[in-house]
């Protein structure tokens, strides 16, 4: 794939949409689940973000991530979070080389392009925070020495929403580092029937369709997708709504607004468009905003959820087209 983001070449945008369809088809050859989930993960990768996958055990979260990394042609490592996991188990540490009495870096699993943090809420805060620098800066610091991580870099973390014992809730600052939170529920009846039928007929390993260089070129192309001022105003209106809602103790951050625009650019590109539509924003509001909203105690007593707050925002905040300004 040869691609340059120096101009909005319609052929490049069309080619990007074709790539998106190919990735979706190949991932779904192994992973049985909603197409929207795969599309959001691909868009998040192109938008330089990270994703939190929430679902009960056994709904193929790990299968989805492994398949996605393979199709992207990216290196992949899995970290099983446990209460006794240390930060150095993730980042790596220096060990003594007895041959020449020097210390050499033994790199941890964070030195991969796609990192799966399985059951991230099982690890204490100190270990969870080992991911923060990597997620924010694309680098890690070990023994006061900084090491750059190979791009593209993406963290896909999973957590079980029903466990209450032996888990550590992710702090708001860390939740805000995840561009999206994707809820993975039980499969539909048809999907589960397909799953049972496939069980005795394995589909084989997924094909690698892209490589790291291709992902980086697609990222550059995403940056050229046009975002009109009216779209920016719409995003800002939604963000302000969450901050002033009577049930919101903490609204979404400016980072959330930036993430929403970046993800909308990627979604538009994968749809074969060189510009963002209001519908891109509407479709992405829930995965981008809900996990960043902290509600008041009264809201929980009244049964109000962050999802409901975002829904109210979409009803109350209107997109104003250029002719209406």
CSV table of C-alpha atoms in Angstrom, one decimal:
chain,number,residue,atom,x,y,z
A,1,UNK,CA,0.0,0.0,0.0
A,2,UNK,CA,1.5,3.3,-1.1
A,3,UNK,CA,-0.1,6.3,0.7
A,4,UNK,CA,0.7,10.0,1.3
A,5,UNK,CA,-1.4,12.3,3.4
A,6,UNK,CA,0.0,15.5,1.8
A,7,UNK,CA,-3.4,16.1,0.2
A,8,UNK,CA,-7.0,14.9,0.3
A,9,UNK,CA,-6.7,12.7,-2.7
A,10,UNK,CA,-10.1,11.0,-3.2
A,11,UNK,CA,-8.4,7.8,-4.4
A,12,UNK,CA,-6.5,7.6,-1.1
A,13,UNK,CA,-9.7,8.1,0.9
A,14,UNK,CA,-11.5,5.4,-1.2
A,15,UNK,CA,-8.5,3.1,-0.7
A,16,UNK,CA,-8.6,3.6,3.1
A,17,UNK,CA,-12.3,2.7,3.1
A,18,UNK,CA,-11.5,-0.5,1.2
A,19,UNK,CA,-8.8,-1.4,3.7
A,20,UNK,CA,-11.3,-0.8,6.5
A,21,UNK,CA,-13.8,-3.2,4.9
A,22,UNK,CA,-11.0,-5.8,4.4
A,23,UNK,CA,-9.9,-5.6,8.0
A,24,UNK,CA,-13.5,-5.9,9.3
A,25,UNK,CA,-14.1,-9.0,7.1
A,26,UNK,CA,-10.8,-10.7,8.1
A,27,UNK,CA,-11.3,-10.1,11.9
A,28,UNK,CA,-14.9,-11.3,11.7
A,29,UNK,CA,-13.7,-14.5,10.0
A,30,UNK,CA,-12.3,-15.4,13.5
A,31,UNK,CA,-14.2,-13.2,15.9
A,32,UNK,CA,-18.0,-13.5,16.0
A,33,UNK,CA,-19.5,-10.3,17.3
A,34,UNK,CA,-20.8,-6.9,16.3
A,35,UNK,CA,-19.1,-5.3,13.3
A,36,UNK,CA,-19.2,-1.9,15.1
A,37,UNK,CA,-16.8,-3.2,17.8
A,38,UNK,CA,-14.2,-4.0,15.2
A,39,UNK,CA,-14.7,-0.7,13.5
A,40,UNK,CA,-14.3,1.2,16.7
A,41,UNK,CA,-11.0,-0.6,17.5
A,42,UNK,CA,-9.6,0.1,14.1
A,43,UNK,CA,-10.7,3.8,14.3
A,44,UNK,CA,-9.1,4.1,17.8
A,45,UNK,CA,-5.8,2.7,16.5
A,46,UNK,CA,-5.8,5.2,13.7
A,47,UNK,CA,-6.7,8.0,16.1
A,48,UNK,CA,-3.7,7.2,18.3
A,49,UNK,CA,-5.9,6.0,21.2
A,50,UNK,CA,-6.4,3.2,23.6
A,51,UNK,CA,-9.5,1.1,24.4
A,52,UNK,CA,-11.0,-0.4,27.5
A,53,UNK,CA,-13.1,-3.5,26.8
A,54,UNK,CA,-15.7,-4.3,29.4
A,55,UNK,CA,-17.6,-7.6,29.4
A,56,UNK,CA,-18.2,-10.7,31.4
A,57,UNK,CA,-15.8,-13.6,31.0
A,58,UNK,CA,-16.1,-15.8,28.0
A,59,UNK,CA,-17.4,-13.3,25.4
A,60,UNK,CA,-14.1,-13.5,23.3
A,61,UNK,CA,-12.5,-10.2,24.3
A,62,UNK,CA,-9.0,-11.8,24.2
A,63,UNK,CA,-9.8,-13.5,20.9
A,64,UNK,CA,-10.9,-10.2,19.4
A,65,UNK,CA,-7.6,-8.4,20.5
A,66,UNK,CA,-5.3,-11.2,19.3
A,67,UNK,CA,-7.0,-11.4,15.9
A,68,UNK,CA,-7.0,-7.6,15.5
A,69,UNK,CA,-3.3,-7.4,16.2
A,70,UNK,CA,-2.6,-10.2,13.8
A,71,UNK,CA,-4.6,-8.6,11.0
A,72,UNK,CA,-2.8,-5.2,11.7
A,73,UNK,CA,0.6,-6.9,11.4
A,74,UNK,CA,1.6,-5.5,14.8
A,75,UNK,CA,3.6,-7.2,17.5
A,76,UNK,CA,1.4,-8.4,20.3
A,77,UNK,CA,1.9,-9.2,24.0
A,78,UNK,CA,-0.7,-10.2,26.7
A,79,UNK,CA,-0.4,-9.3,30.4
A,80,UNK,CA,-2.6,-11.1,32.9
A,81,UNK,CA,-3.1,-8.6,35.7
A,82,UNK,CA,-3.1,-10.0,39.2
A,83,UNK,CA,-2.9,-8.5,42.7
A,84,UNK,CA,0.8,-9.4,43.0
A,85,UNK,CA,1.9,-8.1,39.6
A,86,UNK,CA,4.7,-5.5,39.9
A,87,UNK,CA,5.3,-2.5,37.7
A,88,UNK,CA,8.6,-4.0,36.6
A,89,UNK,CA,6.7,-7.1,35.4
A,90,UNK,CA,5.1,-4.8,32.7
A,91,UNK,CA,7.9,-2.3,31.9
A,92,UNK,CA,10.9,-4.6,32.4
A,93,UNK,CA,14.0,-4.2,34.5
A,94,UNK,CA,17.8,-4.2,34.3
A,95,UNK,CA,19.5,-7.5,35.1
A,96,UNK,CA,23.1,-8.4,35.7
A,97,UNK,CA,24.9,-10.0,32.8
A,98,UNK,CA,27.4,-12.3,34.5
A,99,UNK,CA,29.5,-12.7,31.3
A,100,UNK,CA,30.8,-9.1,31.4
A,101,UNK,CA,29.4,-7.8,34.7
A,102,UNK,CA,27.1,-5.2,33.1
A,103,UNK,CA,23.5,-4.5,33.5
A,104,UNK,CA,21.3,-5.1,30.5
A,105,UNK,CA,17.6,-4.2,30.0
A,106,UNK,CA,15.2,-7.2,30.0
A,107,UNK,CA,12.2,-5.6,28.2
A,108,UNK,CA,8.7,-6.2,29.5
A,109,UNK,CA,5.6,-6.9,27.5
A,110,UNK,CA,4.9,-3.1,27.2
A,111,UNK,CA,7.5,-3.1,24.4
A,112,UNK,CA,5.0,-4.3,21.9
A,113,UNK,CA,2.8,-2.5,19.4
A,114,UNK,CA,-0.5,-4.0,20.7
A,115,UNK,CA,-0.6,-4.7,24.4
A,116,UNK,CA,-3.5,-6.6,25.9
A,117,UNK,CA,-4.0,-5.8,29.6
A,118,UNK,CA,-6.3,-8.6,30.7
A,119,UNK,CA,-8.4,-7.9,33.8
A,120,UNK,CA,-6.7,-4.6,34.4
A,121,UNK,CA,-8.8,-3.9,37.5
A,122,UNK,CA,-7.3,-6.9,39.3
A,123,UNK,CA,-3.9,-5.1,39.8
A,124,UNK,CA,-3.3,-2.4,42.5
A,125,UNK,CA,-3.0,1.2,41.5
A,126,UNK,CA,0.8,1.3,41.5
A,127,UNK,CA,0.9,-1.4,38.8
A,128,UNK,CA,-2.0,0.1,36.8
A,129,UNK,CA,-0.1,3.4,36.7
A,130,UNK,CA,2.8,1.6,35.0
A,131,UNK,CA,0.7,1.9,31.9
A,132,UNK,CA,0.1,5.7,32.2
A,133,UNK,CA,3.3,7.0,30.8
A,134,UNK,CA,3.3,4.5,28.0
A,135,UNK,CA,-0.3,5.4,27.1
A,136,UNK,CA,0.2,9.1,27.3
A,137,UNK,CA,3.7,9.6,25.9
A,138,UNK,CA,4.5,6.4,24.0
A,139,UNK,CA,7.5,5.8,26.3
A,140,UNK,CA,8.5,4.2,29.6
A,141,UNK,CA,11.1,5.1,32.2
A,142,UNK,CA,13.1,2.4,33.8
A,143,UNK,CA,15.8,3.2,36.3
A,144,UNK,CA,15.6,6.9,35.3
A,145,UNK,CA,16.3,6.1,31.7
A,146,UNK,CA,13.6,6.8,29.1
A,147,UNK,CA,12.8,4.3,26.3
A,148,UNK,CA,10.6,5.1,23.3
A,149,UNK,CA,8.0,2.5,22.3
A,150,UNK,CA,7.7,1.4,18.7
A,151,UNK,CA,4.8,3.0,16.9
A,152,UNK,CA,2.0,2.3,16.4
A,153,UNK,CA,1.4,1.6,20.1
A,154,UNK,CA,-2.0,0.7,21.5
A,155,UNK,CA,-3.2,-0.6,24.9
A,156,UNK,CA,-6.3,-2.7,24.9
A,157,UNK,CA,-7.4,-3.4,28.5
A,158,UNK,CA,-10.2,-5.6,29.6
A,159,UNK,CA,-12.2,-5.7,32.8
A,160,UNK,CA,-15.1,-7.7,34.2
A,161,UNK,CA,-18.0,-5.3,35.2
A,162,UNK,CA,-19.7,-7.7,37.7
A,163,UNK,CA,-16.7,-8.5,40.0
A,164,UNK,CA,-16.6,-6.5,43.2
A,165,UNK,CA,-14.2,-8.5,45.4
A,166,UNK,CA,-10.4,-8.5,44.8
A,167,UNK,CA,-10.5,-5.8,42.2
A,168,UNK,CA,-9.3,-2.2,42.2
A,169,UNK,CA,-11.4,0.4,40.4
A,170,UNK,CA,-9.5,2.4,37.8
A,171,UNK,CA,-9.0,6.0,39.0
A,172,UNK,CA,-10.6,8.8,36.9
A,173,UNK,CA,-7.2,10.0,35.7
A,174,UNK,CA,-6.5,6.6,34.2
A,175,UNK,CA,-10.0,6.1,32.7
A,176,UNK,CA,-9.5,9.4,31.0
A,177,UNK,CA,-6.4,8.0,29.2
A,178,UNK,CA,-8.6,5.5,27.4
A,179,UNK,CA,-10.1,7.0,24.2
A,180,UNK,CA,-13.0,4.7,24.2
A,181,UNK,CA,-14.8,2.2,26.5
A,182,UNK,CA,-16.4,-0.6,24.5
A,183,UNK,CA,-19.1,-2.8,26.1
A,184,UNK,CA,-19.0,-6.3,24.9
A,185,UNK,CA,-22.1,-8.2,25.8
A,186,UNK,CA,-23.4,-11.7,25.1
A,187,UNK,CA,-23.7,-12.6,21.4
A,188,UNK,CA,-27.0,-12.6,19.7
A,189,UNK,CA,-28.7,-16.0,19.2
A,190,UNK,CA,-27.6,-16.2,15.5
A,191,UNK,CA,-24.0,-15.3,16.4
A,192,UNK,CA,-23.9,-17.9,19.2
A,193,UNK,CA,-25.3,-20.5,16.8
A,194,UNK,CA,-22.5,-19.7,14.4
A,195,UNK,CA,-20.0,-20.0,17.2
A,196,UNK,CA,-21.2,-23.4,18.1
A,197,UNK,CA,-21.1,-24.5,14.5
A,198,UNK,CA,-17.6,-23.2,14.1
A,199,UNK,CA,-16.3,-24.9,17.2
A,200,UNK,CA,-15.6,-28.2,15.5
A,201,UNK,CA,-14.3,-26.5,12.3
A,202,UNK,CA,-11.6,-24.0,13.2
A,203,UNK,CA,-11.1,-21.2,10.7
A,204,UNK,CA,-7.3,-21.1,10.9
A,205,UNK,CA,-5.1,-18.1,11.7
A,206,UNK,CA,-6.3,-14.7,10.4
A,207,UNK,CA,-4.3,-13.2,7.5
A,208,UNK,CA,-2.1,-10.2,8.0
A,209,UNK,CA,-3.4,-7.4,5.8
A,210,UNK,CA,-1.4,-4.4,7.0
A,211,UNK,CA,1.9,-3.6,8.6
A,212,UNK,CA,3.0,-0.9,11.1
A,213,UNK,CA,4.1,1.4,8.2
A,214,UNK,CA,0.6,1.2,6.7
A,215,UNK,CA,-1.0,2.1,10.0
A,216,UNK,CA,1.2,5.1,10.3
A,217,UNK,CA,0.3,6.3,6.8
A,218,UNK,CA,-3.4,5.9,7.5
A,219,UNK,CA,-2.9,7.9,10.7
A,220,UNK,CA,-1.3,10.7,8.7
A,221,UNK,CA,-4.3,10.6,6.3
A,222,UNK,CA,-6.7,10.8,9.2
A,223,UNK,CA,-5.0,14.1,10.2
A,224,UNK,CA,-6.1,15.6,6.9
A,225,UNK,CA,-9.8,14.8,7.3
A,226,UNK,CA,-11.7,18.1,7.5
A,227,UNK,CA,-13.6,19.1,10.6
A,228,UNK,CA,-15.8,22.2,10.1
A,229,UNK,CA,-16.2,24.8,12.8
A,230,UNK,CA,-19.8,23.8,13.2
A,231,UNK,CA,-18.7,20.3,14.1
A,232,UNK,CA,-16.2,21.7,16.7
A,233,UNK,CA,-18.9,23.8,18.2
A,234,UNK,CA,-21.2,20.8,18.4
A,235,UNK,CA,-18.5,18.8,20.3
A,236,UNK,CA,-17.9,21.7,22.7
A,237,UNK,CA,-21.6,22.0,23.4
A,238,UNK,CA,-21.8,18.3,24.3
A,239,UNK,CA,-18.7,18.5,26.5
A,240,UNK,CA,-20.1,21.6,28.3
A,241,UNK,CA,-23.5,19.9,28.8
A,242,UNK,CA,-21.8,17.0,30.8
A,243,UNK,CA,-20.0,19.5,33.0
A,244,UNK,CA,-23.1,21.5,33.9
A,245,UNK,CA,-25.5,18.6,34.3
A,246,UNK,CA,-27.1,18.5,37.7
A,247,UNK,CA,-26.3,14.9,38.3
A,248,UNK,CA,-22.6,15.2,37.1
A,249,UNK,CA,-20.0,15.5,39.8
A,250,UNK,CA,-17.3,15.5,37.1
A,251,UNK,CA,-17.9,16.1,33.4
A,252,UNK,CA,-15.8,15.1,30.5
A,253,UNK,CA,-12.3,16.7,30.1
A,254,UNK,CA,-11.0,18.7,27.2
A,255,UNK,CA,-9.0,15.5,26.3
A,256,UNK,CA,-12.4,13.8,25.8
A,257,UNK,CA,-13.4,16.5,23.3
A,258,UNK,CA,-10.1,16.1,21.4
A,259,UNK,CA,-10.5,12.3,21.4
A,260,UNK,CA,-14.0,12.6,20.1
A,261,UNK,CA,-12.9,14.8,17.1
A,262,UNK,CA,-9.9,12.5,16.4
A,263,UNK,CA,-12.0,9.4,16.5
A,264,UNK,CA,-14.6,11.0,14.2
A,265,UNK,CA,-11.9,11.8,11.7
A,266,UNK,CA,-10.9,8.1,11.7
A,267,UNK,CA,-14.5,7.0,11.4
A,268,UNK,CA,-15.0,9.4,8.4
A,269,UNK,CA,-11.9,8.0,6.7
A,270,UNK,CA,-13.0,4.4,7.1
A,271,UNK,CA,-16.4,5.4,5.7
A,272,UNK,CA,-14.7,6.8,2.6
A,273,UNK,CA,-15.3,10.5,3.4
A,274,UNK,CA,-12.8,13.4,3.6
A,275,UNK,CA,-14.9,15.3,6.1
A,276,UNK,CA,-16.6,14.7,9.5
A,277,UNK,CA,-20.4,14.6,9.7
A,278,UNK,CA,-22.6,15.3,12.8
A,279,UNK,CA,-23.6,11.6,12.7
A,280,UNK,CA,-20.0,10.6,13.3
A,281,UNK,CA,-20.0,12.6,16.5
A,282,UNK,CA,-23.4,11.2,17.6
A,283,UNK,CA,-22.4,7.6,17.0
A,284,UNK,CA,-19.1,8.0,18.9
A,285,UNK,CA,-20.4,10.0,21.9
A,286,UNK,CA,-21.3,6.9,24.0
A,287,UNK,CA,-18.0,5.0,23.8
A,288,UNK,CA,-15.9,8.2,24.1
A,289,UNK,CA,-17.8,10.1,26.9
A,290,UNK,CA,-19.7,7.8,29.2
A,291,UNK,CA,-16.7,6.3,31.1
A,292,UNK,CA,-15.4,9.9,31.9
A,293,UNK,CA,-18.5,11.1,33.6
A,294,UNK,CA,-18.6,10.8,37.4
A,295,UNK,CA,-22.0,11.1,38.9
A,296,UNK,CA,-23.2,12.5,42.3
A,297,UNK,CA,-24.4,10.2,45.0
A,298,UNK,CA,-28.0,11.4,44.4
A,299,UNK,CA,-27.8,10.4,40.8
A,300,UNK,CA,-27.0,6.8,41.7
A,301,UNK,CA,-29.9,6.7,44.1
A,302,UNK,CA,-32.2,8.0,41.4
A,303,UNK,CA,-30.9,5.4,38.9
A,304,UNK,CA,-29.3,7.9,36.6
A,305,UNK,CA,-26.4,6.6,34.6
A,306,UNK,CA,-23.6,8.2,32.5
A,307,UNK,CA,-25.2,6.8,29.4
A,308,UNK,CA,-28.4,8.6,30.3
A,309,UNK,CA,-26.5,11.9,30.7
A,310,UNK,CA,-24.9,11.5,27.3
A,311,UNK,CA,-28.3,10.7,25.8
A,312,UNK,CA,-29.8,13.8,27.4
A,313,UNK,CA,-26.9,15.8,25.9
A,314,UNK,CA,-27.6,14.5,22.4
A,315,UNK,CA,-31.2,15.6,22.8
A,316,UNK,CA,-30.5,19.0,24.3
A,317,UNK,CA,-27.5,20.1,22.2
A,318,UNK,CA,-28.3,20.6,18.5
A,319,UNK,CA,-25.9,20.7,15.6
A,320,UNK,CA,-26.2,24.2,14.0
A,321,UNK,CA,-25.5,24.0,10.2
A,322,UNK,CA,-23.6,26.9,8.6
A,323,UNK,CA,-26.8,28.5,7.2
A,324,UNK,CA,-28.3,28.5,10.7
A,325,UNK,CA,-25.5,30.5,12.2
